[in-house]
Amino acid sequence: MNINISKYVLFTAVFFLTSLLSCKKDFLNKKPNTNIVIPSTLADMTQLLDDTNVYNTSLDIVSADEYLYTSTASVKQIEKNAYVWLPDIYRGEKPISDWTLPYNRIFTANVVLEEWEKLSEIDKNSVQGKYVKGWASFTRAFQYYSLVQLFSKAYDKSTAESDLGMPLKLSPNVNNIEQRASVQKTYDFIISELESSINLFSNAFPTQNRNRPSKAAALALLARTYLCMAEYEKALNAANASLSYYDQLLDYNGISKTASKPFDRFNVEILFYDQANQGFPSIFTGASARTIVNSELISTYDDNDLRKVIFFSKSGQNSIIKDGYSTSALPFKGIAVDEVYLIKAECQIRNNDKEGAVSTINKLLEKRFATGLYTPFYSDSPSVILDKILTERRKELIWRGLRWCDLKRLNVSGANITISRTLDGKTYTLAPNDRKYVLPIPDDEIAYSRIQQNIR
Amino acid sequence: MKIIAFNYGRLRLWLPPKILLIMRLIIIIMTTCLLQVSASSFGQQVTLSEKNVSLEKIFQLIRQQTGYDFLYDGKEIQSAKPVDVNFKNLDLRGALKKCLEDQGFEFEIGDKSVVVTKKTSSLIDRIAGALTNIDVRGRVTDESGNALPGAVIKVKGTNRSTSANDKGEFFLGNVDEKAVLIIAYVGYETREVAAAKDLGTVSLKLANNALEEVNVTVSTGYQTLPKERATGSFAHVDNKLLNRSVSTDILSRLDGVTSGLIFNKDANRTGFSKEGGDPGISIRGRSTLFANTEPLIILDNFPYDGDLSNINPNDIESVTVLKDAAAASIWGVRAGNGVIVLTSKKGKINQAPKISLNSNFTFSGKPDLYKVPQMTSKQYIEYEKFLFDNGEYDLYLDYIPTNVQSPVIDILEKIRKNPGSKDELTKQLNALGQIDTRDDFTKYFLRNSLNQQYALNVNGGSATNQYFISGGFDRNLLNQVSDSYNRFNLSANNSLNLLNSRLTLDANLLFTRSRTVRNVAPYRGDTYPYEQLVDQNGNALPVIRDFRQASKDELSNIGLLDWNYYPYNERLNNGNVSTLIDYRLGLHLNYKILPEILNFDVNYLFQQGNSEQNTNYDQSLYYTRLQINQFSNTEPSGTINYPVPLGSIIYNSNNKYISNSGRLQLNYRQQFGSKHEINAIFGTEIKDYNSNAKIDQLYGYNESTATSVPVNQFIDYQKRIGYTSRIAVNNSQSGTVDRFFSYFANGSYSFDKRYILSASARKDESNLFGVDANKKGVPLYSIGISWDISRENFYKFSLLPYLRLRLTDGYNGNLSKNLSAYTTAEVIAGFNRYTSPFQRIVNPPNPSLSWEKVHVYNVALDFGFKNNVIAGSVEYYSKKGLDLIGNSPVAPQTGLLQFTGNTADMLTKGLDVSLNSLNVNRKIRWTTNFLLSYVTDKITSYKLQKGINQTIVEGNYLNPIVGKPYSSIFSYKWSGLDDKGNPVGLLEGEKTADYAAILNSIDINNLDYIGTSGPSYFGNLRNNFEYKGFELSFNISYKLGYYFRRGSFSPLGSGGYKQADYNKRWQSPGDEKITNVPSLVYPLDPQRESFYNGSSVLIEKGDHIRLQDIQLTYTISNKLKNTPFKNFKIYGYVNNLGILWRANKLGMDPDYTGNGNYSIPTSKNWSIGLTAGF
C-alpha cells in the first residue's frame, strides 16, 4: 500500500539502531561491581591465596584424647558421635566442613594455577610469579595432608598402594569428578607439590604475613609428611633444612601467665599460620571453651613448666585450655618451629642419634621452663629418650590436631595405644589400628560423586 | 450483509497525489467490476416516511424494501447529518437521490447493490459551500456559569476543532450552517449542539462518572492507551482514589485500593533484602526464589532510581499497575515482579493558571509498647535467680569477672558472698521488681507524632504550551522524641508545541531534599526490663551496659571520662542526621513525521541522588566515652595516653548514584477504513546506572575546626577492660554499575473495536552477566487477544450490556545481580589476619547463565450490568517461573557445595476479582468496591534438598520443598507435655522427647505441613456514600487462608524476658493437662527450646478482617461564587483502626506477629486537611 510510509519507518529505524549499536559492546563490558574481580593478575591471585578465613580441619582434635565433656547439653550430635567413634558420625547431616573447607582451598589453588598459566612469561618468571605458583602448590599439599589424616588409613608402606586415599582434584572445573586415588598416590602428590614449591620459593621468610608459606614452612610440612610415612631419614633431612632457614623459638618466660590470650599473632614460632574450623564447639579454647582438658594429661606437666599456666586455666578442679598460637577460640592448625624441633628429635632418636635427640629436646624445653629452673634431660636409653620425646610432643603440640595422626602412625608401628571414653554412662574404646581411625566420607560427597566409602 | 468499502478518506490529507491516484483507481476498478454485472432494471418501488433518522437506517429500510445491498464507508455515513424523508413509491434511483441530496454523496446502482461514495466537491461546490458557511461564536461554562477554559469544540464528522479561551469563549470560522458541534470538557458531560452564528452560553453538566471508569487511560511507561484497547491486565488507580488516604509517600496509598497487590507486613516477611527477601509490595504473589523480588517502579517514562520516599504524592496524577505479560513484558527482564507506573501531573492546553493547594495534618498516639508480651520485672528476676542458683553465671563470675552482669545477678552475687546483707539486698531486688522500663521509655522517649503536609501547584497552558509547577513540604515529627523527617519537593514541567504542533518539546525537573534525624533507638527490650531511666527528681540514671558495674566503678577514679551510660541524657542529642538530595531531569522530544500516523520520540533522563548519613558521636555520648576510656593507658608517671583521642567520633557514609537513560521510539498508528486500526511502537533504549558508597570514620573530631586526629589501627592495644584489640577504622568505598541495552516493540491490531490482537517483544542485554551470556538471551515476548462480546450482532443480552473477554500469554524476565558468567572473586571488606586485603571466589564460571523467565497466562472477563449497577472484572492467571536461579548440589570435592544456576521452577496461580456496584443513586449515592485476590504458589523443581528438618522448620524459604509453597510453614509434630513438663514430639509415629533426633531427622514426613505464611485470599470492601457535598467512605480489608508462628516461652531467646507464656509454664505434675508450655529446666537445653518453638502447637491461623480506614470529605461547590476559590474541600481520615474479626483466639494481630516474634502495632492515625483551588 503506502510505500512512502514504509520508507519513513525504515529510515528512522535504521537511524535509531546504528546510532546506538556502534559502541554497544564496550558499553556492556563494564564491570558491574567494583568489589567484583575477574582474577587474572598476580595481585589478584595473591589476594585469593591470602584468604585466611577458610579454616582447616577440626575432627582430628574432636576425635583425639585431649579433652572430656562435663556436660553434653550444648554439644552437637556429630561431635558426640565423633567423640565416641560411632560408625556413622554424620547421620545424614551435611555439609561437613572438615571435608568441604580443605576442598574449597584446593579449588581456589586450582583456580590460581589455571589462571597462572595464562600469565605472560615475564610474570611467570618474576619472583612474585614463582612465589604465587609455589604458594598454590603448597596450599594443595597442606590441604591434602589434612584430608588424608582424617579420611584414610595411616600410611603403611605394605598396603599404601591399595589403601584408599583422596580424590585428587587438580582443576577448578566443577564438572570433573575424581575417584579416590591410593594412599601412596596421595602422599606422592603431597611430596611432589612440596618439592615443587620448595624449588620455587626464595629463602625469604614472611615475618609479617605468617599465613604465607616459605621454604622453611614447606620443608617443615615435608618433614611432617615423611614422619607420617615413617621415612625418618627423609623427615630428619627436611626438618634440618627447615631449621636452617628459620629456627626461632619463643621463650615462654616472656609470656604472660595470666592473660587469657597469652600469645601474639606475630608469635615468632609460627612458620605457617592456620586454624581449625568452627564446626565443632567442643574444641573451642579460652572463654568459649566448653570442655575440660584430660586431667591425666595435665598431671604430666612439671610445676616449673610454664606451659602449665600459659596453656591452661583453672575452673574449679578442672583445667580449661586457653587460646593458643591461633590467638582465637579456634585452635591453631598451622606449623610452628617447636614441631620441627620435635620431629627432628624423634627422627634423631629413631636413627639412633641419642645425643642429637637429647640436645634437640633440651633446646626446646629450655624455652618452656622458668629461667634457671630447667634440669636438662638426659638418658642413655633410646627407648626412654623416644618416650620422653613422644610425651613432650603430646604436651607441646596439644590442641593442634597432631595427636590424632600420632595415634594412627604410632599404632601402625606397634605402639599399641588404646583410648577410651565415657558418654552418657556408656564406655567406648578405640583399639589400635581400628577401622574407626578412618572417618567416614561425608554422605553428600558419596551421593554426588559415588566415590568409595570407608568401611567402619 | 454489510460490506464496508475501503476507506481512503483519511489518507487524503497527507498522502502525495500519486498514491491517491492508485487508490482511487483501485476503487474505480472495484466499482466497475460490480457494475459490470448490473443489467436488470431496478423497478422496485420505495416508500419512506421518517424524521431525523440516520442514513444507515435509511439504507436498512431501502434494503428491506428492495433487496439491494449497500456498500459504503461506515465512518463517512455515520458522520452525515440525519435526514427527514417523506415520499411514496419512488423508484430506487429517485429515492436515493432524495435521501442523499445535500449530503454530498454520490451513488452507483449495481446488480443488487448500491455503492455510496462521498462526492468529490468541485471548486465551484466549495466556493458555493463557503458562501453558505457561517462563523460560530459561543461561550462554554459549567452549570453555575463559570467559564471552562480549554473546553474543546469540534465540528462533528470533521477534524476541525478549537478550544475555549480563559473566559470560556470560542470562535470557529467557516462552518457548514447545518453542522453539529461537539462540546467537551474533561469531567463534564459532552454536549452536541447545532451550529449557529451566536450560540450564546453552552453550559456543561458535571459528569457523573464516579462509577463507570470513563476514558480510563493506562500507562505502560512507553505509551498510554485507553483501557478498552488494552488486552493486558492493568489496574488503574485514579487521582481521587490516590488522594483518598493521607500519607507522606506515594506507594502506601495503593494499599487496599488495588487488586492483586499486597503489602507484606514486616512481622511476616522472610527477609528484607532485594534479592530473595519478601518485598514490601508483591504483585500477584511471587515468582522467584533467590533473585530480585521487588516490582519495578516507573515514574512517567523511566524507572525511578532514587529512594521512592522522595516522591511527593501530590505530584502524582494516577498509578497503573501492570500485572500480566501483555501489560508488563515491554519492560523485559525487569518485569518479572510486575510493574507500577506512576504518572505525574501535567498542565493543560489553553487553560488559565490554576492554583491548587493541599494541606493536611496527621496525628498518631505513642506506640503501645505494652502490646508486645513480656515477663513482668518480678517474673524476670525470679527467672534470673533460678539460673543463678543453678550456677549458670558462675563461669563468668569467676573466670571473666568483668563480663557484664545484670543488676539482679550483681545483687545475688553480693548476697552469696555476704549473706549478712541479704535482707537489705532483697529489698533492692523487690524494688527492681516494681520497675517497668517501658513506663519511663513511654514517658520520656516517646511522643505523639505529627505529620504536616503542604503542597501547592500551578498549572495551565496556552495554545502552544502547557506547564505544571509544584512545591511540596512535609514535616514529620516522629514518635521518638527528637526524631524527625522533613522533605522538600519541587517539580516543574513544561511542554512546548512547535512547528505547527508537529514538534513537542517537554522538559521536566524533579528535585527532592529530605532530612532525617534518628537519635533514639526504638524500644527493643534487649537488656533488662527493670531499668529505671530517670529518678524522682527528673535526673538521668545510669544503666548497666557492656561491663560489670564493679569493673567500671574500679576505674572511675583514675582520671578517665565517666564510664556510665545515661540513656535519658542522650535522647535529645542530634548526632544522627541523614540528608538526601535527588534530582531528576527529563527531556522529551516528539516529532510527528506524519501527523496522526507516525511520530517519533526521543527521551532522555538524568537522575542523580546523593544521600549522606552523618553520625556525630559527641564526646559526651556513652559510645565515645567508652571507646576513649577502653583504649587509654596510664604511663608509670601517671600520664594518661589516649590512642582513641578525646573529641567526637564521626562516622560519615555517603551514597551516590547517577543514572542516564535514553530512548528512541517510533510510534505508528493508523486506521484503515472505519474498522481496522493498527498501533505499534518500536525502539531502543539504553541505560547506565552508577552508584558509589563511601564510608569514613574519624576520631578526635573537633567540630569548630573540622579537624580530626589520626589513630593507629594496626596496633593491638590492651584495653582497660577485656582483651587486646585494635581500633576499628571503617573506611571503605565501593561502586556498582548497571548497564542495559534493549530493543523493544509492541503492536496491536483492532477490528471494529470487537477484536484486538496485541503483541510485544523485548530483548535486553546487560553488563551484569557479561556479553557472552547475553548473546544467548531469548527475547521476552507476549501476545494477547481481546473480544468484546457485547459488540457482536448476536449479543442481545440487554441486562449485561458490556461483556469482554481477554486472553494473554507471554514472558517476563527477572534477574539476580549476584551472579556472573565469569569466574569472579570479591574483595572482602577488611583485612585478613595479617592485615592484607584478600579476595574470595564468589562465582565459579557459569557460561550458560541466563535471565529468569516468568511465563504468564491471563484470562479475564470484564463486564458491566445495565446502568452499571455492577461492573467489574474477573481475572485468572498463572505464572510459571522458569529457569529460576536456584541451587543445585555438587560433589564437595569440587570445592563448592552447591552450584547456583538456572535450575529451579515454580508455579503461581491466582484470581483477581474486582467489582464496583452502584447501590443507590438518588440524592444519596452509595457505591461499593470489592476486591478479592486469591494466590497460591508451588515449587515445581528444586534440586537441592538441603539439610535436616530443623533447617526446614526454621527457614523453609531458604530450603524450598518441591510441591509446597515458597513460604511454607512446617512444624514439629506435637504430642503434648509429659508428666515432667517436657515437650513431647513424634518421630516415625512414636512419641519421643529425643529432641536431637527430631531436629536432625531428614525425613520430612516427621513434620506437619501447616500452610503458607502469606495470605491465600485477600482484598478489600470499600463503601462510599455521597450526599450533597459530603462523601464518606470506609475500607475493610481482609486476609484469609494463612498461618503464623507465635512466640511463647523460650528461656534462651534474645531479649530473655520478651516472652509471652512464662506464667503459663508447667510447674507441677498435673499441669500438663492444662498447659502446653514446657517447664523451666536447668541446664537450659537449646534443642528442647528449638523443638518447642518450632512445634505445631505454636502455629495460629492468620485469617482476619480489619477496618482499615475511614474517610470523610466535604466539598463546597455552590457557595464559592463571591470568593477567590474555584473549589474547596475539607477532609478527615483515620487509618489503622483495628481488627474486626480474627481467627486466632489469643487476640493477636497477625500483621504484627510472625516468625515467633511480636512487633509493636502501628498506632491509629488521624488526619485532617483541606484542598482548595484558585
mmCIF file of N, CA, C and O in Angstrom, chain B residues 136-143 146-158 160-165 167-172 175 179-207 215:
data_model
loop_
_atom_site.group_PDB
_atom_site.id
_atom_site.type_symbol
_atom_site.label_atom_id
_atom_site.label_comp_id
_atom_site.label_asym_id
_atom_site.label_seq_id
_atom_site.Cartn_x
_atom_site.Cartn_y
_atom_site.Cartn_z
ATOM 1 N N VAL B 136 -19.040 30.675 13.804
ATOM 2 C CA VAL B 136 -19.757 30.353 15.050
ATOM 3 C C VAL B 136 -19.004 30.928 16.243
ATOM 4 O O VAL B 136 -17.785 30.831 16.319
ATOM 5 N N ARG B 137 -19.735 31.566 17.136
ATOM 6 C CA ARG B 137 -19.158 32.057 18.383
ATOM 7 C C ARG B 137 -19.949 31.521 19.552
ATOM 8 O O ARG B 137 -21.141 31.245 19.403
ATOM 9 N N GLY B 138 -19.320 31.411 20.670
ATOM 10 C CA GLY B 138 -20.064 30.963 21.845
ATOM 11 C C GLY B 138 -19.182 30.963 23.084
ATOM 12 O O GLY B 138 -18.012 31.358 23.036
ATOM 13 N N ARG B 139 -19.754 30.548 24.196
ATOM 14 C CA ARG B 139 -19.018 30.522 25.456
ATOM 15 C C ARG B 139 -19.405 29.233 26.182
ATOM 16 O O ARG B 139 -20.579 28.848 26.188
ATOM 17 N N VAL B 140 -18.420 28.587 26.746
ATOM 18 C CA VAL B 140 -18.686 27.329 27.445
ATOM 19 C C VAL B 140 -18.510 27.545 28.947
ATOM 20 O O VAL B 140 -17.503 28.098 29.390
ATOM 21 N N THR B 141 -19.501 27.124 29.704
ATOM 22 C CA THR B 141 -19.419 27.301 31.159
ATOM 23 C C THR B 141 -19.881 26.034 31.850
ATOM 24 O O THR B 141 -20.418 25.131 31.224
ATOM 25 N N ASP B 142 -19.645 26.010 33.160
ATOM 26 C CA ASP B 142 -20.225 24.919 33.932
ATOM 27 C C ASP B 142 -21.636 25.313 34.350
ATOM 28 O O ASP B 142 -22.135 26.378 33.962
ATOM 29 N N GLU B 143 -22.267 24.480 35.142
ATOM 30 C CA GLU B 143 -23.668 24.732 35.466
ATOM 31 C C GLU B 143 -23.869 26.045 36.221
ATOM 32 O O GLU B 143 -24.888 26.691 36.097
ATOM 33 N N ASN B 146 -19.515 29.330 35.539
ATOM 34 C CA ASN B 146 -18.081 29.580 35.488
ATOM 35 C C ASN B 146 -17.520 29.120 34.153
ATOM 36 O O ASN B 146 -17.875 28.055 33.650
ATOM 37 N N ALA B 147 -16.623 29.925 33.624
ATOM 38 C CA ALA B 147 -16.042 29.589 32.329
ATOM 39 C C ALA B 147 -15.274 28.275 32.429
ATOM 40 O O ALA B 147 -14.720 27.941 33.480
ATOM 41 N N LEU B 148 -15.270 27.538 31.333
ATOM 42 C CA LEU B 148 -14.472 26.310 31.276
ATOM 43 C C LEU B 148 -13.388 26.502 30.216
ATOM 44 O O LEU B 148 -13.542 26.081 29.066
ATOM 45 N N PRO B 149 -12.295 27.167 30.589
ATOM 46 C CA PRO B 149 -11.250 27.411 29.605
ATOM 47 C C PRO B 149 -10.663 26.076 29.154
ATOM 48 O O PRO B 149 -10.503 25.173 29.953
ATOM 49 N N GLY B 150 -10.365 25.958 27.897
ATOM 50 C CA GLY B 150 -9.778 24.723 27.395
ATOM 51 C C GLY B 150 -10.802 23.717 26.917
ATOM 52 O O GLY B 150 -10.436 22.663 26.404
ATOM 53 N N ALA B 151 -12.092 24.037 27.080
ATOM 54 C CA ALA B 151 -13.110 23.125 26.571
ATOM 55 C C ALA B 151 -12.908 22.979 25.063
ATOM 56 O O ALA B 151 -12.533 23.924 24.383
ATOM 57 N N VAL B 152 -13.134 21.766 24.572
ATOM 58 C CA VAL B 152 -12.868 21.502 23.165
ATOM 59 C C VAL B 152 -14.173 21.542 22.366
ATOM 60 O O VAL B 152 -15.171 20.944 22.763
ATOM 61 N N ILE B 153 -14.163 22.305 21.291
ATOM 62 C CA ILE B 153 -15.344 22.413 20.436
ATOM 63 C C ILE B 153 -14.960 21.815 19.090
ATOM 64 O O ILE B 153 -13.985 22.224 18.467
ATOM 65 N N LYS B 154 -15.724 20.824 18.663
ATOM 66 C CA LYS B 154 -15.355 20.090 17.466
ATOM 67 C C LYS B 154 -16.538 20.073 16.510
ATOM 68 O O LYS B 154 -17.699 19.970 16.946
ATOM 69 N N VAL B 155 -16.261 20.207 15.216
ATOM 70 C CA VAL B 155 -17.331 20.088 14.231
ATOM 71 C C VAL B 155 -17.524 18.608 13.960
ATOM 72 O O VAL B 155 -16.584 17.912 13.570
ATOM 73 N N LYS B 156 -18.722 18.150 14.189
ATOM 74 C CA LYS B 156 -18.978 16.717 14.105
ATOM 75 C C LYS B 156 -18.689 16.208 12.697
ATOM 76 O O LYS B 156 -19.062 16.827 11.707
ATOM 77 N N GLY B 157 -18.039 15.101 12.614
ATOM 78 C CA GLY B 157 -17.762 14.485 11.329
ATOM 79 C C GLY B 157 -16.556 15.068 10.622
ATOM 80 O O GLY B 157 -16.254 14.707 9.500
ATOM 81 N N THR B 158 -15.881 16.015 11.244
ATOM 82 C CA THR B 158 -14.670 16.580 10.648
ATOM 83 C C THR B 158 -13.550 16.537 11.662
ATOM 84 O O THR B 158 -13.746 16.113 12.795
ATOM 85 N N ARG B 160 -12.073 19.317 12.374
ATOM 86 C CA ARG B 160 -11.909 20.702 12.807
ATOM 87 C C ARG B 160 -12.292 20.840 14.266
ATOM 88 O O ARG B 160 -13.329 20.357 14.714
ATOM 89 N N SER B 161 -11.449 21.523 14.985
ATOM 90 C CA SER B 161 -11.803 21.766 16.382
ATOM 91 C C SER B 161 -11.063 22.988 16.882
ATOM 92 O O SER B 161 -10.105 23.463 16.276
ATOM 93 N N THR B 162 -11.539 23.502 17.978
ATOM 94 C CA THR B 162 -10.844 24.614 18.630
ATOM 95 C C THR B 162 -11.055 24.436 20.124
ATOM 96 O O THR B 162 -11.734 23.507 20.560
ATOM 97 N N SER B 163 -10.442 25.306 20.893
ATOM 98 C CA SER B 163 -10.708 25.201 22.327
ATOM 99 C C SER B 163 -11.034 26.583 22.884
ATOM 100 O O SER B 163 -10.658 27.616 22.311
ATOM 101 N N ALA B 164 -11.735 26.554 23.987
ATOM 102 C CA ALA B 164 -12.203 27.808 24.583
ATOM 103 C C ALA B 164 -11.054 28.545 25.255
ATOM 104 O O ALA B 164 -10.135 27.918 25.783
ATOM 105 N N ASN B 165 -11.098 29.861 25.219
ATOM 106 C CA ASN B 165 -10.037 30.641 25.876
ATOM 107 C C ASN B 165 -10.313 30.738 27.373
ATOM 108 O O ASN B 165 -11.241 30.109 27.882
ATOM 109 N N LYS B 167 -11.704 32.778 29.101
ATOM 110 C CA LYS B 167 -13.031 33.226 29.524
ATOM 111 C C LYS B 167 -14.104 32.225 29.091
ATOM 112 O O LYS B 167 -15.292 32.474 29.222
ATOM 113 N N GLY B 168 -13.649 31.145 28.516
ATOM 114 C CA GLY B 168 -14.594 30.120 28.071
ATOM 115 C C GLY B 168 -15.105 30.377 26.660
ATOM 116 O O GLY B 168 -15.945 29.631 26.152
ATOM 117 N N GLU B 169 -14.624 31.459 26.013
ATOM 118 C CA GLU B 169 -15.160 31.816 24.705
ATOM 119 C C GLU B 169 -14.433 31.090 23.588
ATOM 120 O O GLU B 169 -13.250 30.764 23.708
ATOM 121 N N PHE B 170 -15.165 30.865 22.486
ATOM 122 C CA PHE B 170 -14.524 30.226 21.343
ATOM 123 C C PHE B 170 -15.066 30.806 20.049
ATOM 124 O O PHE B 170 -16.117 31.459 20.025
ATOM 125 N N PHE B 171 -14.339 30.558 18.986
ATOM 126 C CA PHE B 171 -14.715 31.025 17.672
ATOM 127 C C PHE B 171 -14.330 29.954 16.658
ATOM 128 O O PHE B 171 -13.231 29.397 16.696
ATOM 129 N N LEU B 172 -15.254 29.637 15.776
ATOM 130 C CA LEU B 172 -14.957 28.701 14.694
ATOM 131 C C LEU B 172 -15.449 29.331 13.402
ATOM 132 O O LEU B 172 -16.645 29.615 13.268
ATOM 133 N N VAL B 175 -18.060 27.381 9.042
ATOM 134 C CA VAL B 175 -18.668 26.105 9.414
ATOM 135 C C VAL B 175 -19.963 25.945 8.626
ATOM 136 O O VAL B 175 -20.714 26.903 8.452
ATOM 137 N N ALA B 179 -24.072 22.124 10.344
ATOM 138 C CA ALA B 179 -23.155 21.277 11.114
ATOM 139 C C ALA B 179 -23.603 21.119 12.574
ATOM 140 O O ALA B 179 -24.379 21.920 13.090
ATOM 141 N N VAL B 180 -23.096 20.070 13.179
ATOM 142 C CA VAL B 180 -23.344 19.850 14.609
ATOM 143 C C VAL B 180 -22.007 20.027 15.328
ATOM 144 O O VAL B 180 -20.972 19.543 14.871
ATOM 145 N N LEU B 181 -22.046 20.734 16.444
ATOM 146 C CA LEU B 181 -20.810 20.942 17.216
ATOM 147 C C LEU B 181 -20.810 20.030 18.441
ATOM 148 O O LEU B 181 -21.833 19.882 19.110
ATOM 149 N N ILE B 182 -19.645 19.452 18.689
ATOM 150 C CA ILE B 182 -19.497 18.628 19.901
ATOM 151 C C ILE B 182 -18.660 19.432 20.885
ATOM 152 O O ILE B 182 -17.560 19.869 20.559
ATOM 153 N N ILE B 183 -19.215 19.624 22.068
ATOM 154 C CA ILE B 183 -18.508 20.442 23.055
ATOM 155 C C ILE B 183 -18.158 19.549 24.247
ATOM 156 O O ILE B 183 -19.045 18.917 24.830
ATOM 157 N N ALA B 184 -16.874 19.492 24.552
ATOM 158 C CA ALA B 184 -16.439 18.542 25.584
ATOM 159 C C ALA B 184 -15.466 19.214 26.540
ATOM 160 O O ALA B 184 -14.710 20.113 26.169
ATOM 161 N N TYR B 185 -15.515 18.744 27.783
ATOM 162 C CA TYR B 185 -14.570 19.216 28.776
ATOM 163 C C TYR B 185 -14.376 18.078 29.769
ATOM 164 O O TYR B 185 -15.351 17.439 30.190
ATOM 165 N N VAL B 186 -13.133 17.836 30.115
ATOM 166 C CA VAL B 186 -12.854 16.681 30.963
ATOM 167 C C VAL B 186 -13.624 16.786 32.274
ATOM 168 O O VAL B 186 -13.618 17.818 32.935
ATOM 169 N N GLY B 187 -14.289 15.732 32.608
ATOM 170 C CA GLY B 187 -15.034 15.718 33.860
ATOM 171 C C GLY B 187 -16.465 16.194 33.707
ATOM 172 O O GLY B 187 -17.232 16.203 34.664
ATOM 173 N N TYR B 188 -16.826 16.634 32.492
ATOM 174 C CA TYR B 188 -18.190 17.109 32.253
ATOM 175 C C TYR B 188 -18.826 16.280 31.155
ATOM 176 O O TYR B 188 -18.132 15.672 30.337
ATOM 177 N N GLU B 189 -20.137 16.287 31.149
ATOM 178 C CA GLU B 189 -20.820 15.530 30.109
ATOM 179 C C GLU B 189 -20.682 16.264 28.777
ATOM 180 O O GLU B 189 -20.862 17.473 28.701
ATOM 181 N N THR B 190 -20.405 15.510 27.735
ATOM 182 C CA THR B 190 -20.225 16.100 26.411
ATOM 183 C C THR B 190 -21.602 16.457 25.825
ATOM 184 O O THR B 190 -22.576 15.739 26.007
ATOM 185 N N ARG B 191 -21.662 17.628 25.161
ATOM 186 C CA ARG B 191 -22.945 18.030 24.554
ATOM 187 C C ARG B 191 -22.793 18.209 23.064
ATOM 188 O O ARG B 191 -21.725 18.584 22.578
ATOM 189 N N GLU B 192 -23.878 17.999 22.336
ATOM 190 C CA GLU B 192 -23.885 18.291 20.908
ATOM 191 C C GLU B 192 -24.903 19.396 20.662
ATOM 192 O O GLU B 192 -26.023 19.333 21.163
ATOM 193 N N VAL B 193 -24.497 20.416 19.923
ATOM 194 C CA VAL B 193 -25.443 21.493 19.610
ATOM 195 C C VAL B 193 -25.348 21.806 18.118
ATOM 196 O O VAL B 193 -24.300 21.621 17.503
ATOM 197 N N ALA B 194 -26.439 22.259 17.558
ATOM 198 C CA ALA B 194 -26.445 22.658 16.155
ATOM 199 C C ALA B 194 -25.683 23.969 16.007
ATOM 200 O O ALA B 194 -25.757 24.839 16.882
ATOM 201 N N ALA B 195 -24.945 24.087 14.898
ATOM 202 C CA ALA B 195 -24.160 25.303 14.694
ATOM 203 C C ALA B 195 -25.095 26.493 14.484
ATOM 204 O O ALA B 195 -26.164 26.365 13.891
ATOM 205 N N ALA B 196 -24.682 27.636 15.008
ATOM 206 C CA ALA B 196 -25.428 28.873 14.790
ATOM 207 C C ALA B 196 -24.443 30.008 14.921
ATOM 208 O O ALA B 196 -23.364 29.834 15.498
ATOM 209 N N LYS B 197 -24.792 31.166 14.365
ATOM 210 C CA LYS B 197 -23.825 32.268 14.381
ATOM 211 C C LYS B 197 -23.452 32.661 15.800
ATOM 212 O O LYS B 197 -22.317 32.912 16.114
ATOM 213 N N ASP B 198 -24.466 32.733 16.638
ATOM 214 C CA ASP B 198 -24.160 33.018 18.044
ATOM 215 C C ASP B 198 -24.825 31.967 18.916
ATOM 216 O O ASP B 198 -26.037 31.955 19.059
ATOM 217 N N LEU B 199 -24.011 31.145 19.474
ATOM 218 C CA LEU B 199 -24.550 30.049 20.288
ATOM 219 C C LEU B 199 -24.894 30.498 21.696
ATOM 220 O O LEU B 199 -25.520 29.785 22.454
ATOM 221 N N GLY B 200 -24.424 31.686 22.041
ATOM 222 C CA GLY B 200 -24.621 32.143 23.413
ATOM 223 C C GLY B 200 -23.821 31.282 24.370
ATOM 224 O O GLY B 200 -22.720 30.828 24.046
ATOM 225 N N THR B 201 -24.360 31.042 25.542
ATOM 226 C CA THR B 201 -23.639 30.249 26.537
ATOM 227 C C THR B 201 -24.093 28.791 26.477
ATOM 228 O O THR B 201 -25.284 28.513 26.496
ATOM 229 N N VAL B 202 -23.115 27.925 26.369
ATOM 230 C CA VAL B 202 -23.419 26.496 26.422
ATOM 231 C C VAL B 202 -22.915 26.002 27.772
ATOM 232 O O VAL B 202 -21.737 26.121 28.079
ATOM 233 N N SER B 203 -23.838 25.514 28.587
ATOM 234 C CA SER B 203 -23.346 25.056 29.896
ATOM 235 C C SER B 203 -23.270 23.539 29.912
ATOM 236 O O SER B 203 -24.113 22.855 29.341
ATOM 237 N N LEU B 204 -22.209 23.049 30.529
ATOM 238 C CA LEU B 204 -21.984 21.600 30.605
ATOM 239 C C LEU B 204 -22.261 21.122 32.009
ATOM 240 O O LEU B 204 -21.935 21.794 32.988
ATOM 241 N N LYS B 205 -22.840 19.954 32.075
ATOM 242 C CA LYS B 205 -23.129 19.350 33.385
ATOM 243 C C LYS B 205 -21.931 18.550 33.836
ATOM 244 O O LYS B 205 -21.246 17.923 33.026
ATOM 245 N N LEU B 206 -21.749 18.521 35.151
ATOM 246 C CA LEU B 206 -20.700 17.677 35.710
ATOM 247 C C LEU B 206 -20.990 16.225 35.353
ATOM 248 O O LEU B 206 -22.126 15.772 35.471
ATOM 249 N N ALA B 207 -19.986 15.541 34.900
ATOM 250 C CA ALA B 207 -20.203 14.138 34.540
ATOM 251 C C ALA B 207 -20.345 13.301 35.800
ATOM 252 O O ALA B 207 -19.640 13.518 36.787
ATOM 253 N N ASN B 215 -13.153 6.737 29.922
ATOM 254 C CA ASN B 215 -11.886 7.142 29.331
ATOM 255 C C ASN B 215 -10.686 6.852 30.228
ATOM 256 O O ASN B 215 -9.836 7.694 30.416
#
